[in-house]
């Protein structure tokens, strides 16, 4: 019986790709579909990036539809962070799925009409993105569903939160499905599907990929196309996807489309054509859709997360100026679409625009440094067993962030928040799974405000009116940011880089039009937030001060249609924006830099005072110290504007070996003549950037 099931689920799916393996998981689906009672059940599909979670969801939905169930696919990245937004997205998805069947004008009513004879399979991909909604999702949404005929499939990288596993009613309905690498048998079966691979090549691929599904798919595709790919390029395919290999797997005429997908989370045929300003044929779109590192969803095509990371790194290193120009072009295209779109479509466009501007938040890295690419998995909601480690993180944070008399309330606050609103505590883990950083935000409404006021009365009085504190939970749109804490002993990462990674992740909460507010005393935090558009005002009292650092209230309010202007301001202070004030002098015409002027300016790089006269010629620079920081960010790669070789040349010539061209040339492994030739070209390119 088991063997027949494995054969049954060795099937073809979506556009000619063959689905192999996952027989155990699909048999569990088959048992539920054949169960005459079909009790409410939750499948939790988990695993690392590239392990095949999205592919399994696609296959499960296909099987469910073939057996007469209504099958719904939702993307957690588009579900929003409030109940009303989630329900609106679900209603739109249900309406589209059932369109033309019964003409039901109220799609959500289908939830209450579900039964054993009219089954519903609801799949949520990227479920970890619903962190802020998890308590509501469990206690309100799931509890209102019928007890029979409903299957919920949640796909996420981290394991389900402990609240699921310990829930008095839902724990017995939870079925965990942690996905592993393919077995040797499944690897052989997958390779055999290719048909044309010889036994020697098949064995090499099996060993090099170690059964990682995405790496396996890429390797088989490369070998099947008989590309001249050295075996050495496959030695880490099970963990890391090479950007160069991905590009080799793409037909040359598809390269521009892949570049667009590195900058956009998803894009359909029409959007690709609009960005590229050329026709994208259906044939080209279908060829692209069949690539193993590209997945197809309701909103168009998307690169696999790992593939996108490495492709973007490669693109950014090769042509940083074209990357930036493409970001601006895409943002200008999306801005009017965002303003005209309905709520659901606007959320999708919002996320695309946020992805475009994240790398522009590179100033004031002494608090949050976002210059380094991170290979960490997405942040996840805390689990009960994490609490001791989070208390240790909190203790370290208190030592350098608050006064002793203020620190005493934080441990009790963490305990209560973990009990009542664990979704407000998100964290990062190291390779061993131990927490290394956490970020705490709380949605402010009448139920949570009492807890916040109990622990932070002065902060609540500074930030909120009584009416805001009494907001209905279903209507809240304001996040209070409490703290960001990170260890300072993580190999390869500074604390500021971990805080930067978390800050970017949490800014995505503003995607559908929300507000974030906080109290800040750290001068570097104030500068960082002000540089990305936060408004700042001095606290009315001195109760929130930290020693000599006075407290300020900072907030970013994107509830009134200013999101597009905010994104454009982040992409460049010289880009026209209609809503937010810029930090540069408006209307000032700046002359282009010459090579000689850049050379002269760089000779003063060690002397901020001498740089002061040049600061006004660079957008956003206020003085010599600011300009020195900006130039060093460029030369050290924290701001993406010049190539790695230009960084190396200019850094050696004007910083590490200033005044010693012989040593600078040796540091670059060049003769002096070659060094001077390349240095001059680098100065010309830097002049264009400035």
mmCIF file with all atom_site columns, C-alpha atoms in Angstrom, residues 20 22 48-53 55 179-182 187 190 209-219 237-238 292:
data_model
loop_
_atom_site.group_PDB
_atom_site.id
_atom_site.type_symbol
_atom_site.label_atom_id
_atom_site.label_alt_id
_atom_site.label_comp_id
_atom_site.label_asym_id
_atom_site.label_entity_id
_atom_site.label_seq_id
_atom_site.pdbx_PDB_ins_code
_atom_site.Cartn_x
_atom_site.Cartn_y
_atom_site.Cartn_z
_atom_site.occupancy
_atom_site.B_iso_or_equiv
_atom_site.pdbx_formal_charge
_atom_site.auth_seq_id
_atom_site.auth_comp_id
_atom_site.auth_asym_id
_atom_site.auth_atom_id
_atom_site.pdbx_PDB_model_num
ATOM 1  C CA . UNK A 1 20  ? 9.357  13.765 -6.876  1.00 0.00 ? 20  UNK A CA 1
ATOM 2  C CA . UNK A 1 22  ? 7.509  13.829 -0.218  1.00 0.00 ? 22  UNK A CA 1
ATOM 3  C CA . UNK A 1 48  ? 15.303 25.657 5.304   1.00 0.00 ? 48  UNK A CA 1
ATOM 4  C CA . UNK A 1 49  ? 15.265 27.773 2.171   1.00 0.00 ? 49  UNK A CA 1
ATOM 5  C CA . UNK A 1 50  ? 15.211 25.738 -1.027  1.00 0.00 ? 50  UNK A CA 1
ATOM 6  C CA . UNK A 1 51  ? 13.957 22.607 0.697   1.00 0.00 ? 51  UNK A CA 1
ATOM 7  C CA . UNK A 1 52  ? 10.737 22.533 -1.348  1.00 0.00 ? 52  UNK A CA 1
ATOM 8  C CA . UNK A 1 53  ? 8.035  23.949 0.948   1.00 0.00 ? 53  UNK A CA 1
ATOM 9  C CA . UNK A 1 55  ? 6.543  23.101 -4.239  1.00 0.00 ? 55  UNK A CA 1
ATOM 10 C CA . UNK A 1 179 ? 11.063 18.690 5.393   1.00 0.00 ? 179 UNK A CA 1
ATOM 11 C CA . UNK A 1 180 ? 14.490 17.151 4.988   1.00 0.00 ? 180 UNK A CA 1
ATOM 12 C CA . UNK A 1 181 ? 16.907 16.878 2.082   1.00 0.00 ? 181 UNK A CA 1
ATOM 13 C CA . UNK A 1 182 ? 16.043 14.237 -0.506  1.00 0.00 ? 182 UNK A CA 1
ATOM 14 C CA . UNK A 1 187 ? 17.993 12.001 -5.652  1.00 0.00 ? 187 UNK A CA 1
ATOM 15 C CA . UNK A 1 190 ? 15.025 12.967 -9.695  1.00 0.00 ? 190 UNK A CA 1
ATOM 16 C CA . UNK A 1 209 ? 24.217 18.604 -3.890  1.00 0.00 ? 209 UNK A CA 1
ATOM 17 C CA . UNK A 1 210 ? 23.735 16.367 -0.842  1.00 0.00 ? 210 UNK A CA 1
ATOM 18 C CA . UNK A 1 211 ? 20.064 16.093 -1.667  1.00 0.00 ? 211 UNK A CA 1
ATOM 19 C CA . UNK A 1 212 ? 19.208 19.792 -1.374  1.00 0.00 ? 212 UNK A CA 1
ATOM 20 C CA . UNK A 1 213 ? 16.190 20.057 -3.709  1.00 0.00 ? 213 UNK A CA 1
ATOM 21 C CA . UNK A 1 214 ? 16.915 23.487 -5.170  1.00 0.00 ? 214 UNK A CA 1
ATOM 22 C CA . UNK A 1 215 ? 20.634 22.807 -5.579  1.00 0.00 ? 215 UNK A CA 1
ATOM 23 C CA . UNK A 1 216 ? 19.774 19.455 -7.144  1.00 0.00 ? 216 UNK A CA 1
ATOM 24 C CA . UNK A 1 217 ? 17.357 21.086 -9.599  1.00 0.00 ? 217 UNK A CA 1
ATOM 25 C CA . UNK A 1 218 ? 19.953 23.657 -10.653 1.00 0.00 ? 218 UNK A CA 1
ATOM 26 C CA . UNK A 1 219 ? 22.704 21.081 -11.082 1.00 0.00 ? 219 UNK A CA 1
ATOM 27 C CA . UNK A 1 237 ? 25.200 23.899 -4.056  1.00 0.00 ? 237 UNK A CA 1
ATOM 28 C CA . UNK A 1 238 ? 23.449 22.171 -1.144  1.00 0.00 ? 238 UNK A CA 1
ATOM 29 C CA . UNK A 1 292 ? 14.127 25.706 -11.474 1.00 0.00 ? 292 UNK A CA 1
#
